[in-house]
């Protein structure tokens, strides 16, 4: 299989992962206005001006108010250590819902998740400390999702952090957070809770 065929196979896998069909993707891109200039011509991102609760657009600009002429990529839910983290369930580019699943299924989901990341971007699954930081500042994120008529986090969400018990048994556990109460808890990895794909952009 040559390089082009491999790339096309990845496109097919991405379409399937996003729950879309080819005709929907073709229709979307044929109606999409052309982008003037390339990535290098875009203005730099000043991370100190990016705040939790901002709407993140496909041209990598940010604002608290909706800009009707721009397509939404994500909603910023965390800015930490020179990285911007955006919740992709707010996307207007792809239909990416939150999903309930076991911790083991979630790990496979993130390992196989395909997304057309740009330079310095990657898909991440928050660890427990990051997820707790998201919860502490979540009112601004909720406000942004409400403006977009999208569903914000409102249930129990798995983190990527496993829990190592001192008891030698066959049980395996991981940490999660309830976004209604803020409770951080240890649960069996076969339990079914929610996950959301997050886009991380390294700026600094």
PDB file of N, CA, C and O in Angstrom, residues 45 49-76 84 140-141 143-145 147-148:
ATOM      1  N   UNK A  45      -0.544  32.912  18.279  1.00  0.00           N
ATOM      2  CA  UNK A  45      -1.473  32.822  19.396  1.00  0.00           C
ATOM      3  C   UNK A  45      -0.754  33.294  20.650  1.00  0.00           C
ATOM      4  O   UNK A  45       0.318  32.782  20.997  1.00  0.00           O
ATOM      5  N   UNK A  49      -3.723  35.585  26.471  1.00  0.00           N
ATOM      6  CA  UNK A  49      -5.010  36.182  26.114  1.00  0.00           C
ATOM      7  C   UNK A  49      -6.108  35.135  25.949  1.00  0.00           C
ATOM      8  O   UNK A  49      -7.256  35.478  25.707  1.00  0.00           O
ATOM      9  N   UNK A  50      -5.739  33.864  26.059  1.00  0.00           N
ATOM     10  CA  UNK A  50      -6.715  32.779  25.926  1.00  0.00           C
ATOM     11  C   UNK A  50      -7.176  32.360  27.313  1.00  0.00           C
ATOM     12  O   UNK A  50      -6.377  32.057  28.191  1.00  0.00           O
ATOM     13  N   UNK A  51      -8.510  32.349  27.520  1.00  0.00           N
ATOM     14  CA  UNK A  51      -9.067  32.042  28.830  1.00  0.00           C
ATOM     15  C   UNK A  51     -10.076  30.913  28.752  1.00  0.00           C
ATOM     16  O   UNK A  51     -10.677  30.650  27.694  1.00  0.00           O
ATOM     17  N   UNK A  52     -10.263  30.254  29.876  1.00  0.00           N
ATOM     18  CA  UNK A  52     -11.265  29.195  29.986  1.00  0.00           C
ATOM     19  C   UNK A  52     -12.643  29.770  29.665  1.00  0.00           C
ATOM     20  O   UNK A  52     -12.991  30.864  30.124  1.00  0.00           O
ATOM     21  N   UNK A  53     -13.404  29.048  28.858  1.00  0.00           N
ATOM     22  CA  UNK A  53     -14.735  29.494  28.467  1.00  0.00           C
ATOM     23  C   UNK A  53     -14.782  30.201  27.131  1.00  0.00           C
ATOM     24  O   UNK A  53     -15.863  30.520  26.624  1.00  0.00           O
ATOM     25  N   UNK A  54     -13.609  30.428  26.528  1.00  0.00           N
ATOM     26  CA  UNK A  54     -13.594  31.050  25.202  1.00  0.00           C
ATOM     27  C   UNK A  54     -13.971  30.034  24.124  1.00  0.00           C
ATOM     28  O   UNK A  54     -13.725  28.831  24.262  1.00  0.00           O
ATOM     29  N   UNK A  55     -14.570  30.536  23.069  1.00  0.00           N
ATOM     30  CA  UNK A  55     -14.873  29.722  21.889  1.00  0.00           C
ATOM     31  C   UNK A  55     -13.625  29.696  21.016  1.00  0.00           C
ATOM     32  O   UNK A  55     -13.023  30.732  20.742  1.00  0.00           O
ATOM     33  N   UNK A  56     -13.240  28.502  20.587  1.00  0.00           N
ATOM     34  CA  UNK A  56     -12.028  28.279  19.793  1.00  0.00           C
ATOM     35  C   UNK A  56     -12.467  27.994  18.365  1.00  0.00           C
ATOM     36  O   UNK A  56     -13.180  27.031  18.114  1.00  0.00           O
ATOM     37  N   UNK A  57     -12.029  28.863  17.421  1.00  0.00           N
ATOM     38  CA  UNK A  57     -12.451  28.747  16.025  1.00  0.00           C
ATOM     39  C   UNK A  57     -11.425  27.983  15.188  1.00  0.00           C
ATOM     40  O   UNK A  57     -10.273  27.829  15.594  1.00  0.00           O
ATOM     41  N   UNK A  58     -11.863  27.546  14.014  1.00  0.00           N
ATOM     42  CA  UNK A  58     -10.990  26.735  13.156  1.00  0.00           C
ATOM     43  C   UNK A  58      -9.761  27.499  12.677  1.00  0.00           C
ATOM     44  O   UNK A  58      -8.763  26.882  12.292  1.00  0.00           O
ATOM     45  N   UNK A  59      -9.803  28.831  12.693  1.00  0.00           N
ATOM     46  CA  UNK A  59      -8.625  29.611  12.298  1.00  0.00           C
ATOM     47  C   UNK A  59      -7.715  29.927  13.493  1.00  0.00           C
ATOM     48  O   UNK A  59      -6.833  30.775  13.402  1.00  0.00           O
ATOM     49  N   UNK A  60      -7.973  29.240  14.609  1.00  0.00           N
ATOM     50  CA  UNK A  60      -7.188  29.402  15.835  1.00  0.00           C
ATOM     51  C   UNK A  60      -7.250  30.810  16.410  1.00  0.00           C
ATOM     52  O   UNK A  60      -6.266  31.348  16.941  1.00  0.00           O
ATOM     53  N   UNK A  61      -8.436  31.400  16.319  1.00  0.00           N
ATOM     54  CA  UNK A  61      -8.733  32.626  17.055  1.00  0.00           C
ATOM     55  C   UNK A  61      -9.724  32.259  18.160  1.00  0.00           C
ATOM     56  O   UNK A  61     -10.338  31.190  18.129  1.00  0.00           O
ATOM     57  N   UNK A  62      -9.870  33.163  19.135  1.00  0.00           N
ATOM     58  CA  UNK A  62     -10.660  32.861  20.321  1.00  0.00           C
ATOM     59  C   UNK A  62     -11.494  34.078  20.708  1.00  0.00           C
ATOM     60  O   UNK A  62     -11.056  35.217  20.551  1.00  0.00           O
ATOM     61  N   UNK A  63     -12.688  33.839  21.242  1.00  0.00           N
ATOM     62  CA  UNK A  63     -13.511  34.935  21.743  1.00  0.00           C
ATOM     63  C   UNK A  63     -14.566  34.390  22.698  1.00  0.00           C
ATOM     64  O   UNK A  63     -14.913  33.203  22.643  1.00  0.00           O
ATOM     65  N   UNK A  64     -15.069  35.266  23.563  1.00  0.00           N
ATOM     66  CA  UNK A  64     -16.148  34.860  24.463  1.00  0.00           C
ATOM     67  C   UNK A  64     -17.505  34.918  23.775  1.00  0.00           C
ATOM     68  O   UNK A  64     -18.421  34.185  24.147  1.00  0.00           O
ATOM     69  N   UNK A  65     -17.625  35.785  22.789  1.00  0.00           N
ATOM     70  CA  UNK A  65     -18.892  35.918  22.071  1.00  0.00           C
ATOM     71  C   UNK A  65     -18.816  35.172  20.744  1.00  0.00           C
ATOM     72  O   UNK A  65     -17.768  35.106  20.113  1.00  0.00           O
ATOM     73  N   UNK A  66     -19.927  34.662  20.315  1.00  0.00           N
ATOM     74  CA  UNK A  66     -20.017  33.882  19.068  1.00  0.00           C
ATOM     75  C   UNK A  66     -19.775  34.766  17.856  1.00  0.00           C
ATOM     76  O   UNK A  66     -20.372  35.836  17.723  1.00  0.00           O
ATOM     77  N   UNK A  67     -18.864  34.331  16.987  1.00  0.00           N
ATOM     78  CA  UNK A  67     -18.620  35.015  15.711  1.00  0.00           C
ATOM     79  C   UNK A  67     -19.274  34.179  14.611  1.00  0.00           C
ATOM     80  O   UNK A  67     -18.792  33.094  14.282  1.00  0.00           O
ATOM     81  N   UNK A  68     -20.362  34.672  14.067  1.00  0.00           N
ATOM     82  CA  UNK A  68     -21.187  33.865  13.166  1.00  0.00           C
ATOM     83  C   UNK A  68     -20.465  33.459  11.890  1.00  0.00           C
ATOM     84  O   UNK A  68     -20.785  32.427  11.287  1.00  0.00           O
ATOM     85  N   UNK A  69     -19.495  34.236  11.458  1.00  0.00           N
ATOM     86  CA  UNK A  69     -18.809  33.959  10.196  1.00  0.00           C
ATOM     87  C   UNK A  69     -17.734  32.875  10.317  1.00  0.00           C
ATOM     88  O   UNK A  69     -17.138  32.481   9.319  1.00  0.00           O
ATOM     89  N   UNK A  70     -17.478  32.400  11.539  1.00  0.00           N
ATOM     90  CA  UNK A  70     -16.412  31.419  11.750  1.00  0.00           C
ATOM     91  C   UNK A  70     -16.972  30.097  12.271  1.00  0.00           C
ATOM     92  O   UNK A  70     -17.936  30.075  13.031  1.00  0.00           O
ATOM     93  N   UNK A  71     -16.333  29.011  11.871  1.00  0.00           N
ATOM     94  CA  UNK A  71     -16.703  27.683  12.338  1.00  0.00           C
ATOM     95  C   UNK A  71     -15.998  27.388  13.671  1.00  0.00           C
ATOM     96  O   UNK A  71     -14.813  27.674  13.828  1.00  0.00           O
ATOM     97  N   UNK A  72     -16.736  26.783  14.580  1.00  0.00           N
ATOM     98  CA  UNK A  72     -16.209  26.490  15.907  1.00  0.00           C
ATOM     99  C   UNK A  72     -15.449  25.167  15.902  1.00  0.00           C
ATOM    100  O   UNK A  72     -15.944  24.158  15.399  1.00  0.00           O
ATOM    101  N   UNK A  73     -14.248  25.188  16.468  1.00  0.00           N
ATOM    102  CA  UNK A  73     -13.440  23.981  16.620  1.00  0.00           C
ATOM    103  C   UNK A  73     -13.685  23.327  17.980  1.00  0.00           C
ATOM    104  O   UNK A  73     -13.815  22.104  18.089  1.00  0.00           O
ATOM    105  N   UNK A  74     -13.749  24.146  19.053  1.00  0.00           N
ATOM    106  CA  UNK A  74     -13.881  23.619  20.411  1.00  0.00           C
ATOM    107  C   UNK A  74     -14.239  24.762  21.360  1.00  0.00           C
ATOM    108  O   UNK A  74     -14.353  25.916  20.943  1.00  0.00           O
ATOM    109  N   UNK A  75     -14.413  24.403  22.623  1.00  0.00           N
ATOM    110  CA  UNK A  75     -14.537  25.399  23.695  1.00  0.00           C
ATOM    111  C   UNK A  75     -13.374  25.170  24.655  1.00  0.00           C
ATOM    112  O   UNK A  75     -13.123  24.037  25.080  1.00  0.00           O
ATOM    113  N   UNK A  76     -12.663  26.230  24.986  1.00  0.00           N
ATOM    114  CA  UNK A  76     -11.498  26.127  25.863  1.00  0.00           C
ATOM    115  C   UNK A  76     -11.959  25.764  27.277  1.00  0.00           C
ATOM    116  O   UNK A  76     -12.773  26.472  27.876  1.00  0.00           O
ATOM    117  N   UNK A  84      -3.228  24.821  25.392  1.00  0.00           N
ATOM    118  CA  UNK A  84      -4.654  25.132  25.375  1.00  0.00           C
ATOM    119  C   UNK A  84      -5.409  23.826  25.140  1.00  0.00           C
ATOM    120  O   UNK A  84      -5.115  23.085  24.201  1.00  0.00           O
ATOM    121  N   UNK A 140     -17.505  29.030  33.539  1.00  0.00           N
ATOM    122  CA  UNK A 140     -17.275  29.760  32.280  1.00  0.00           C
ATOM    123  C   UNK A 140     -17.480  28.845  31.082  1.00  0.00           C
ATOM    124  O   UNK A 140     -17.992  29.268  30.042  1.00  0.00           O
ATOM    125  N   UNK A 141     -17.087  27.574  31.210  1.00  0.00           N
ATOM    126  CA  UNK A 141     -17.268  26.605  30.127  1.00  0.00           C
ATOM    127  C   UNK A 141     -18.754  26.332  29.920  1.00  0.00           C
ATOM    128  O   UNK A 141     -19.248  26.284  28.781  1.00  0.00           O
ATOM    129  N   UNK A 143     -21.191  28.299  30.523  1.00  0.00           N
ATOM    130  CA  UNK A 143     -21.788  29.484  29.890  1.00  0.00           C
ATOM    131  C   UNK A 143     -21.562  29.467  28.382  1.00  0.00           C
ATOM    132  O   UNK A 143     -22.468  29.773  27.599  1.00  0.00           O
ATOM    133  N   UNK A 144     -20.352  29.089  27.957  1.00  0.00           N
ATOM    134  CA  UNK A 144     -20.049  29.026  26.524  1.00  0.00           C
ATOM    135  C   UNK A 144     -20.894  27.962  25.836  1.00  0.00           C
ATOM    136  O   UNK A 144     -21.460  28.192  24.755  1.00  0.00           O
ATOM    137  N   UNK A 145     -21.013  26.784  26.432  1.00  0.00           N
ATOM    138  CA  UNK A 145     -21.808  25.715  25.850  1.00  0.00           C
ATOM    139  C   UNK A 145     -23.282  26.121  25.757  1.00  0.00           C
ATOM    140  O   UNK A 145     -23.968  25.791  24.788  1.00  0.00           O
ATOM    141  N   UNK A 147     -24.441  29.160  25.357  1.00  0.00           N
ATOM    142  CA  UNK A 147     -24.552  30.100  24.232  1.00  0.00           C
ATOM    143  C   UNK A 147     -24.642  29.358  22.903  1.00  0.00           C
ATOM    144  O   UNK A 147     -25.297  29.819  21.960  1.00  0.00           O
ATOM    145  N   UNK A 148     -23.971  28.207  22.815  1.00  0.00           N
ATOM    146  CA  UNK A 148     -23.917  27.441  21.566  1.00  0.00           C
ATOM    147  C   UNK A 148     -25.018  26.385  21.486  1.00  0.00           C
ATOM    148  O   UNK A 148     -25.082  25.634  20.506  1.00  0.00           O
TER     149      UNK A 148
END
